[in-house]
CSV table of N, CA and C in Angstrom, one decimal:
chain,number,residue,atom,x,y,z
A,184,UNK,N,-32.5,1.5,-0.2
A,184,UNK,CA,-33.0,0.4,0.5
A,184,UNK,C,-31.9,-0.1,1.5
A,185,UNK,N,-32.3,0.1,2.8
A,185,UNK,CA,-31.3,-0.3,3.9
A,185,UNK,C,-31.4,-1.8,4.0
A,186,UNK,N,-32.4,-2.6,3.6
A,186,UNK,CA,-32.5,-3.9,3.7
A,186,UNK,C,-31.5,-4.9,3.0
A,187,UNK,N,-31.0,-4.1,1.9
A,187,UNK,CA,-30.2,-4.7,0.9
A,187,UNK,C,-28.7,-4.9,1.5
A,188,UNK,N,-28.0,-6.0,1.5
A,188,UNK,CA,-26.8,-6.1,2.2
A,188,UNK,C,-25.7,-5.2,1.5
A,189,UNK,N,-25.8,-5.0,0.1
A,189,UNK,CA,-24.8,-4.1,-0.5
A,189,UNK,C,-25.0,-2.7,0.0
A,190,UNK,N,-26.2,-2.3,0.3
A,190,UNK,CA,-26.3,-1.0,0.9
A,190,UNK,C,-25.5,-0.8,2.2
A,191,UNK,N,-25.6,-1.8,3.0
A,191,UNK,CA,-24.8,-1.9,4.3
A,191,UNK,C,-23.3,-1.9,4.0
A,192,UNK,N,-22.8,-2.5,3.1
A,192,UNK,CA,-21.4,-2.5,2.6
A,192,UNK,C,-21.0,-1.3,2.3
A,193,UNK,N,-21.8,-0.4,1.4
A,193,UNK,CA,-21.5,0.8,1.0
A,193,UNK,C,-21.5,1.8,2.1
A,194,UNK,N,-22.4,1.7,2.9
A,194,UNK,CA,-22.5,2.7,4.1
A,194,UNK,C,-21.3,2.4,5.1
A,195,UNK,N,-20.9,1.1,5.3
A,195,UNK,CA,-19.7,1.0,6.1
A,195,UNK,C,-18.5,1.5,5.5
A,196,UNK,N,-18.4,1.3,4.1
A,196,UNK,CA,-17.3,1.8,3.4
A,196,UNK,C,-17.2,3.3,3.5
A,197,UNK,N,-18.3,4.1,3.3
A,197,UNK,CA,-18.3,5.4,3.4
A,197,UNK,C,-17.9,6.0,5.0
A,198,UNK,N,-18.4,5.1,6.0
A,198,UNK,CA,-18.0,5.5,7.4
A,198,UNK,C,-16.6,5.3,7.7
A,199,UNK,N,-16.0,4.2,7.0
A,199,UNK,CA,-14.6,3.9,7.2
A,199,UNK,C,-13.8,5.0,6.6
A,200,UNK,N,-14.2,5.4,5.4
A,200,UNK,CA,-13.6,6.5,4.6
A,200,UNK,C,-13.6,7.8,5.5
A,201,UNK,N,-14.8,8.1,6.1
A,201,UNK,CA,-14.8,9.4,6.8
A,201,UNK,C,-13.9,9.2,8.1
A,202,UNK,N,-13.8,8.0,8.7
A,202,UNK,CA,-12.8,7.8,9.9
A,202,UNK,C,-11.5,7.9,9.4
A,203,UNK,N,-11.1,7.4,8.3
A,203,UNK,CA,-9.8,7.4,7.8
A,203,UNK,C,-9.3,8.9,7.4
A,204,UNK,N,-10.3,9.8,6.9
A,204,UNK,CA,-10.1,11.1,6.7
A,204,UNK,C,-9.7,11.7,8.0
A,205,UNK,N,-10.5,11.4,8.9
A,205,UNK,CA,-10.3,12.1,10.3
A,205,UNK,C,-8.9,11.8,11.0
A,206,UNK,N,-8.7,10.5,10.9
A,206,UNK,CA,-7.2,10.1,11.2
A,206,UNK,C,-6.2,10.9,10.4
A,207,UNK,N,-6.2,11.0,9.1
A,207,UNK,CA,-5.2,11.5,8.4
A,207,UNK,C,-5.1,12.9,8.8
A,208,UNK,N,-6.3,13.6,9.1
A,208,UNK,CA,-6.3,15.1,9.3
A,208,UNK,C,-5.7,15.5,10.8
A,209,UNK,N,-5.9,14.4,11.7
A,209,UNK,CA,-5.6,14.6,13.1
A,209,UNK,C,-4.1,14.5,13.2
A,210,UNK,N,-3.3,14.0,12.4
A,210,UNK,CA,-1.8,13.9,12.5
A,210,UNK,C,-1.2,15.3,12.9
A,211,UNK,N,-0.1,15.2,13.4
A,211,UNK,CA,0.7,16.4,13.8
A,211,UNK,C,1.1,17.4,12.6
A,212,UNK,N,1.3,16.7,11.6
A,212,UNK,CA,2.0,17.5,10.5
A,212,UNK,C,1.0,17.8,9.5
A,213,UNK,N,-0.3,17.6,9.6
A,213,UNK,CA,-1.3,18.0,8.8
A,213,UNK,C,-1.5,19.6,8.9
A,214,UNK,N,-1.6,20.2,7.9
A,214,UNK,CA,-1.7,21.8,8.0
A,214,UNK,C,-0.4,22.6,8.2
A,215,UNK,N,0.7,21.8,8.4
A,215,UNK,CA,1.9,22.4,8.6
A,215,UNK,C,2.7,22.8,7.3
A,216,UNK,N,3.6,23.5,7.5
A,216,UNK,CA,4.5,24.0,6.3
A,216,UNK,C,5.1,22.8,5.6
A,217,UNK,N,5.3,21.8,6.4
A,217,UNK,CA,5.9,20.6,5.6
A,217,UNK,C,4.8,19.7,4.8
A,218,UNK,N,3.7,20.4,4.9
A,218,UNK,CA,2.5,19.5,4.2
A,218,UNK,C,2.9,19.2,2.8
A,219,UNK,N,2.7,17.9,2.3
A,219,UNK,CA,3.0,17.6,1.1
A,219,UNK,C,1.8,17.4,0.2
A,220,UNK,N,2.0,17.4,-1.1
A,220,UNK,CA,0.8,17.1,-2.0
A,220,UNK,C,0.3,15.8,-1.9
A,221,UNK,N,1.1,14.8,-1.4
A,221,UNK,CA,0.5,13.4,-1.2
A,221,UNK,C,-0.6,13.3,-0.2
A,222,UNK,N,-0.3,14.3,1.1
A,222,UNK,CA,-1.4,14.1,2.1
A,222,UNK,C,-2.6,14.7,1.6
A,223,UNK,N,-2.6,15.9,0.9
A,223,UNK,CA,-3.8,16.5,0.3
A,223,UNK,C,-4.6,15.7,-0.8
A,224,UNK,N,-3.7,14.9,-1.5
A,224,UNK,CA,-4.3,14.1,-2.5
A,224,UNK,C,-4.9,12.8,-1.7
A,225,UNK,N,-4.5,12.3,-0.7
A,225,UNK,CA,-5.0,11.3,0.0
A,225,UNK,C,-6.4,11.6,0.5
A,226,UNK,N,-6.2,12.8,1.3
A,226,UNK,CA,-7.6,13.2,1.8
A,226,UNK,C,-8.7,13.6,0.8
A,227,UNK,N,-8.3,14.1,-0.4
A,227,UNK,CA,-9.3,14.3,-1.3
A,227,UNK,C,-9.7,13.0,-2.0
A,228,UNK,N,-8.8,12.0,-2.1
A,228,UNK,CA,-9.2,10.8,-2.8
A,228,UNK,C,-10.2,10.0,-1.9
A,229,UNK,N,-9.8,10.1,-0.5
A,229,UNK,CA,-10.8,9.4,0.3
A,229,UNK,C,-12.2,10.1,0.5
A,230,UNK,N,-12.1,11.4,0.3
A,230,UNK,CA,-13.5,12.2,0.3
A,230,UNK,C,-14.3,11.8,-0.9
A,231,UNK,N,-13.5,11.6,-1.9
A,231,UNK,CA,-14.3,11.3,-3.2
A,231,UNK,C,-14.9,9.9,-3.0
A,232,UNK,N,-14.1,8.8,-2.5
A,232,UNK,CA,-14.6,7.6,-2.4
A,232,UNK,C,-15.8,7.6,-1.5
A,233,UNK,N,-15.7,8.3,-0.4
A,233,UNK,CA,-16.8,8.4,0.6
A,233,UNK,C,-18.2,9.0,-0.2
A,234,UNK,N,-18.0,10.0,-0.9
A,234,UNK,CA,-19.1,10.6,-1.6
A,234,UNK,C,-19.5,9.7,-2.7
A,235,UNK,N,-18.8,8.9,-3.5
A,235,UNK,CA,-19.3,8.0,-4.4
A,235,UNK,C,-19.9,6.9,-3.9
A,236,UNK,N,-19.5,6.5,-2.6
A,236,UNK,CA,-20.0,5.3,-2.1
A,236,UNK,C,-21.6,5.6,-1.4
A,237,UNK,N,-21.7,6.8,-1.0
A,237,UNK,CA,-23.1,7.2,-0.5
A,237,UNK,C,-23.9,7.6,-1.6
A,238,UNK,N,-23.4,8.0,-2.8
A,238,UNK,CA,-24.2,8.3,-4.0
A,238,UNK,C,-24.6,7.0,-4.7
A,239,UNK,N,-23.8,5.9,-4.5
A,239,UNK,CA,-24.1,4.6,-5.2
A,239,UNK,C,-25.3,4.0,-4.3
A,240,UNK,N,-25.4,4.3,-3.2
A,240,UNK,CA,-26.5,3.7,-2.3
A,240,UNK,C,-27.9,4.0,-3.0
A,241,UNK,N,-28.0,5.3,-3.5
A,241,UNK,CA,-29.2,5.8,-4.1
A,241,UNK,C,-29.5,5.4,-5.4
A,242,UNK,N,-28.6,4.6,-6.1
A,242,UNK,CA,-28.7,4.1,-7.3
A,242,UNK,C,-29.4,2.7,-7.5
A,243,UNK,N,-30.0,2.4,-6.5
A,243,UNK,CA,-30.5,0.9,-6.4
A,243,UNK,C,-31.6,0.6,-7.5
A,244,UNK,N,-32.2,1.7,-8.0
A,244,UNK,CA,-33.2,1.3,-9.1
A,244,UNK,C,-32.4,0.9,-10.4
A,245,UNK,N,-31.1,1.3,-10.7
A,245,UNK,CA,-30.4,1.2,-11.9
A,245,UNK,C,-29.1,0.3,-11.5
A,246,UNK,N,-29.2,-1.0,-11.4
A,246,UNK,CA,-28.1,-1.8,-11.0
A,246,UNK,C,-26.9,-1.8,-11.8
A,247,UNK,N,-27.0,-1.7,-13.1
A,247,UNK,CA,-25.8,-1.5,-14.0
A,247,UNK,C,-25.1,-0.3,-13.6
A,248,UNK,N,-25.7,0.8,-13.6
A,248,UNK,CA,-25.0,2.1,-13.2
A,248,UNK,C,-24.4,2.0,-11.7
A,249,UNK,N,-25.2,1.3,-10.8
A,249,UNK,CA,-24.7,1.1,-9.4
A,249,UNK,C,-23.4,0.2,-9.6
A,250,UNK,N,-23.4,-0.8,-10.3
A,250,UNK,CA,-22.1,-1.6,-10.5
A,250,UNK,C,-20.8,-0.7,-10.9
A,251,UNK,N,-21.3,0.0,-12.0
A,251,UNK,CA,-20.1,0.9,-12.4
A,251,UNK,C,-19.7,2.0,-11.5
A,252,UNK,N,-20.5,2.5,-10.7
A,252,UNK,CA,-20.1,3.5,-9.7
A,252,UNK,C,-19.3,2.8,-8.6
A,253,UNK,N,-19.7,1.8,-8.3
A,253,UNK,CA,-19.0,1.0,-7.2
A,253,UNK,C,-17.6,0.5,-7.7
A,254,UNK,N,-17.4,0.1,-9.0
A,254,UNK,CA,-16.1,-0.3,-9.6
A,254,UNK,C,-15.3,0.9,-9.7
A,255,UNK,N,-15.9,2.0,-9.9
A,255,UNK,CA,-15.2,3.5,-10.0
A,255,UNK,C,-14.6,3.7,-8.5
A,256,UNK,N,-15.4,3.5,-7.5
A,256,UNK,CA,-15.1,3.8,-6.2
A,256,UNK,C,-13.9,2.8,-5.7
A,257,UNK,N,-13.9,1.6,-6.2
A,257,UNK,CA,-12.9,0.7,-5.9
A,257,UNK,C,-11.7,1.1,-6.5
A,258,UNK,N,-11.7,1.7,-7.8
A,258,UNK,CA,-10.5,2.0,-8.5
A,258,UNK,C,-10.0,3.3,-7.7
A,259,UNK,N,-10.8,4.2,-7.3
A,259,UNK,CA,-10.3,5.3,-6.5
A,259,UNK,C,-9.7,5.0,-5.3
A,260,UNK,N,-10.3,4.0,-4.6
A,260,UNK,CA,-9.8,3.5,-3.3
A,260,UNK,C,-8.4,2.8,-3.5
A,261,UNK,N,-8.0,2.2,-4.6
A,261,UNK,CA,-6.7,1.7,-4.9
A,261,UNK,C,-5.8,2.8,-5.2
A,262,UNK,N,-6.2,3.9,-5.8
A,262,UNK,CA,-5.4,5.1,-6.0
A,262,UNK,C,-5.0,5.7,-4.6
A,263,UNK,N,-6.0,5.7,-3.7
A,263,UNK,CA,-5.6,6.1,-2.4
A,263,UNK,C,-4.5,5.2,-1.7
A,264,UNK,N,-4.8,3.9,-1.9
A,264,UNK,CA,-3.8,3.1,-1.3
A,264,UNK,C,-2.4,3.3,-1.9
A,265,UNK,N,-2.3,3.6,-3.1
A,265,UNK,CA,-1.0,3.8,-3.9
A,265,UNK,C,-0.5,5.0,-3.2
A,266,UNK,N,-1.3,6.1,-3.0
A,266,UNK,CA,-0.7,7.3,-2.4
A,266,UNK,C,-0.2,7.1,-1.0
A,267,UNK,N,-0.8,6.3,-0.2
A,267,UNK,CA,-0.2,6.0,1.1
A,267,UNK,C,1.1,5.3,1.0
A,268,UNK,N,1.2,4.3,0.0
A,268,UNK,CA,2.5,3.6,-0.2
A,268,UNK,C,3.5,4.6,-0.7
A,269,UNK,N,3.3,5.6,-1.7
A,269,UNK,CA,4.1,6.5,-2.2
A,269,UNK,C,4.6,7.4,-1.1
A,270,UNK,N,3.7,8.0,-0.3
A,270,UNK,CA,4.0,8.7,0.8
A,270,UNK,C,4.9,8.2,1.8
A,271,UNK,N,4.6,6.9,2.1
A,271,UNK,CA,5.5,6.3,3.1
A,271,UNK,C,6.9,6.0,2.6
A,272,UNK,N,7.1,5.7,1.3
A,272,UNK,CA,8.3,5.5,0.8
A,272,UNK,C,9.2,6.8,0.5
A,273,UNK,N,8.5,7.8,0.0
A,273,UNK,CA,9.2,9.0,-0.4
A,273,UNK,C,9.5,9.9,0.9
A,274,UNK,N,8.6,9.8,1.9
A,274,UNK,CA,8.8,10.7,2.9
A,274,UNK,C,9.0,9.8,4.2
A,275,UNK,N,9.8,10.0,5.1
A,275,UNK,CA,10.0,9.2,6.4
A,275,UNK,C,8.9,9.4,7.3
A,276,UNK,N,7.8,9.0,7.1
A,276,UNK,CA,6.5,9.2,8.0
A,276,UNK,C,6.6,8.1,9.0
A,277,UNK,N,5.6,8.2,9.8
A,277,UNK,CA,5.4,7.2,10.9
A,277,UNK,C,4.9,5.9,10.4
A,278,UNK,N,5.6,4.9,10.4
A,278,UNK,CA,5.1,3.7,9.6
A,278,UNK,C,4.0,3.1,10.1
A,279,UNK,N,3.7,3.2,11.5
A,279,UNK,CA,2.5,2.7,12.2
A,279,UNK,C,1.2,3.3,11.6
A,280,UNK,N,1.3,4.6,11.5
A,280,UNK,CA,0.2,5.5,11.0
A,280,UNK,C,-0.1,5.1,9.5
A,281,UNK,N,0.9,4.9,8.7
A,281,UNK,CA,0.8,4.5,7.4
A,281,UNK,C,0.1,3.1,7.3
A,282,UNK,N,0.4,2.3,8.1
A,282,UNK,CA,0.0,0.9,8.0
A,282,UNK,C,-1.7,1.0,8.5
A,283,UNK,N,-1.9,1.8,9.5
A,283,UNK,CA,-3.3,2.0,9.8
A,283,UNK,C,-4.2,2.6,8.7
A,284,UNK,N,-3.6,3.8,8.0
A,284,UNK,CA,-4.2,4.2,7.0
A,284,UNK,C,-4.5,3.4,5.8
A,285,UNK,N,-3.3,2.6,5.5
A,285,UNK,CA,-3.5,1.5,4.3
A,285,UNK,C,-4.2,0.4,4.7
A,286,UNK,N,-4.4,-0.1,5.9
A,286,UNK,CA,-5.4,-1.2,6.3
A,286,UNK,C,-6.8,-0.6,6.2
A,287,UNK,N,-7.1,0.5,6.5
A,287,UNK,CA,-8.3,1.1,6.4
A,287,UNK,C,-8.8,1.3,4.9
A,288,UNK,N,-7.9,1.7,4.1
A,288,UNK,CA,-8.1,1.8,2.8
A,288,UNK,C,-8.4,0.5,2.1
A,289,UNK,N,-7.7,-0.6,2.5
A,289,UNK,CA,-7.9,-1.9,2.0
A,289,UNK,C,-9.3,-2.4,2.5
A,290,UNK,N,-9.7,-2.0,3.6
A,290,UNK,CA,-11.1,-2.4,4.1
A,290,UNK,C,-12.2,-1.7,3.3
A,291,UNK,N,-12.0,-0.5,2.9
A,291,UNK,CA,-12.9,0.2,1.9
A,291,UNK,C,-12.8,-0.5,0.7
A,292,UNK,N,-11.9,-0.9,0.1
A,292,UNK,CA,-11.8,-1.7,-1.1
A,292,UNK,C,-12.5,-3.0,-1.1
A,293,UNK,N,-12.2,-3.8,-0.1
A,293,UNK,CA,-12.9,-5.0,0.1
A,293,UNK,C,-14.4,-4.8,0.3
A,294,UNK,N,-14.9,-3.8,1.1
A,294,UNK,CA,-16.3,-3.6,1.1
A,294,UNK,C,-16.9,-3.2,-0.2
A,295,UNK,N,-16.2,-2.6,-1.0
A,295,UNK,CA,-16.6,-2.2,-2.4
A,295,UNK,C,-16.7,-3.6,-3.3
A,296,UNK,N,-15.7,-4.4,-3.1
A,296,UNK,CA,-15.8,-5.5,-3.8
A,296,UNK,C,-17.1,-6.4,-3.4
A,297,UNK,N,-17.3,-6.5,-2.1
A,297,UNK,CA,-18.3,-7.2,-1.7
A,297,UNK,C,-19.6,-6.7,-2.1
A,298,UNK,N,-19.7,-5.3,-2.0
A,298,UNK,CA,-21.1,-4.7,-2.5
A,298,UNK,C,-21.2,-5.0,-4.0
A,299,UNK,N,-20.3,-4.9,-4.8
A,299,UNK,CA,-20.3,-5.2,-6.3
A,299,UNK,C,-20.8,-6.7,-6.5
A,300,UNK,N,-20.3,-7.5,-5.7
A,300,UNK,CA,-20.7,-8.9,-5.8
A,300,UNK,C,-22.2,-9.1,-5.6
A,301,UNK,N,-22.7,-8.4,-4.4
A,301,UNK,CA,-24.0,-8.5,-4.2
A,301,UNK,C,-25.1,-7.8,-5.1
A,302,UNK,N,-24.5,-6.8,-5.6
A,302,UNK,CA,-25.3,-6.1,-6.7
A,302,UNK,C,-25.5,-6.9,-8.0
A,303,UNK,N,-24.4,-7.6,-8.3
A,303,UNK,CA,-24.2,-8.5,-9.4
A,303,UNK,C,-25.4,-9.7,-9.2
A,304,UNK,N,-25.2,-10.2,-8.0
A,304,UNK,CA,-26.1,-11.3,-7.6
A,304,UNK,C,-27.7,-11.0,-7.7
A,305,UNK,N,-27.8,-9.6,-7.2
A,305,UNK,CA,-29.3,-9.2,-7.3
A,305,UNK,C,-29.6,-9.0,-8.8
A,306,UNK,N,-28.7,-8.6,-9.7
A,306,UNK,CA,-29.0,-8.4,-11.1
A,306,UNK,C,-29.2,-9.7,-11.8
A,307,UNK,N,-28.5,-10.8,-11.4
A,307,UNK,CA,-28.6,-12.1,-11.9
A,307,UNK,C,-30.1,-12.7,-11.5
A,308,UNK,N,-30.5,-12.5,-10.3
A,308,UNK,CA,-31.6,-13.0,-9.6
A,308,UNK,C,-32.8,-12.2,-10.4
A,309,UNK,N,-32.8,-11.0,-10.7
A,309,UNK,CA,-33.9,-10.4,-11.3
A,309,UNK,C,-34.0,-10.8,-12.9
A,310,UNK,N,-32.9,-11.0,-13.5
A,310,UNK,CA,-32.7,-11.5,-14.8
A,310,UNK,C,-33.5,-13.1,-14.9
A,311,UNK,N,-33.2,-13.8,-14.0
A,311,UNK,CA,-33.6,-15.2,-13.9
A,311,UNK,C,-35.1,-15.1,-13.6
A,312,UNK,N,-35.7,-14.1,-12.8
A,312,UNK,CA,-37.1,-14.1,-12.6
A,312,UNK,C,-37.7,-13.6,-13.8
A,313,UNK,N,-37.1,-12.7,-14.6
A,313,UNK,CA,-37.7,-12.3,-15.8
A,313,UNK,C,-37.8,-13.3,-16.9
A,314,UNK,N,-36.9,-14.3,-16.8
A,314,UNK,CA,-37.0,-15.4,-17.9
A,314,UNK,C,-38.1,-16.3,-17.5
A,315,UNK,N,-38.5,-16.5,-16.2
A,315,UNK,CA,-39.5,-17.3,-15.9
A,315,UNK,C,-40.8,-16.9,-16.2
A,316,UNK,N,-40.9,-15.5,-16.5
A,316,UNK,CA,-42.3,-15.0,-16.7
A,316,UNK,C,-42.7,-15.4,-18.1
């Protein structure tokens, strides 16, 4: 249901995830022999976040499950942020690129929080309407 605001939050989070993946892949050292496990883990983590966000859009009929899936996506995005921080500390990468990637992952996490808040609001609204019947 596109008219729900949490659906828009989740779609924007997935789009930002795809943009972040494309930025991470378009770096000079991606695919080179100096490629680290952190970079592969970051790309796979953000791929998982984008897939989970898109999947949670279609769970609008089961709000409890949708809230759990969005919380899972939030936790996975925090893991992606931790990977960016560890990669920046351990390897002398471009600090500006790490800041851009980190800020985009934070934007994904914030959008997941906002989506979870709106799903919970809808759930409470439906519960209050059921009490009135």
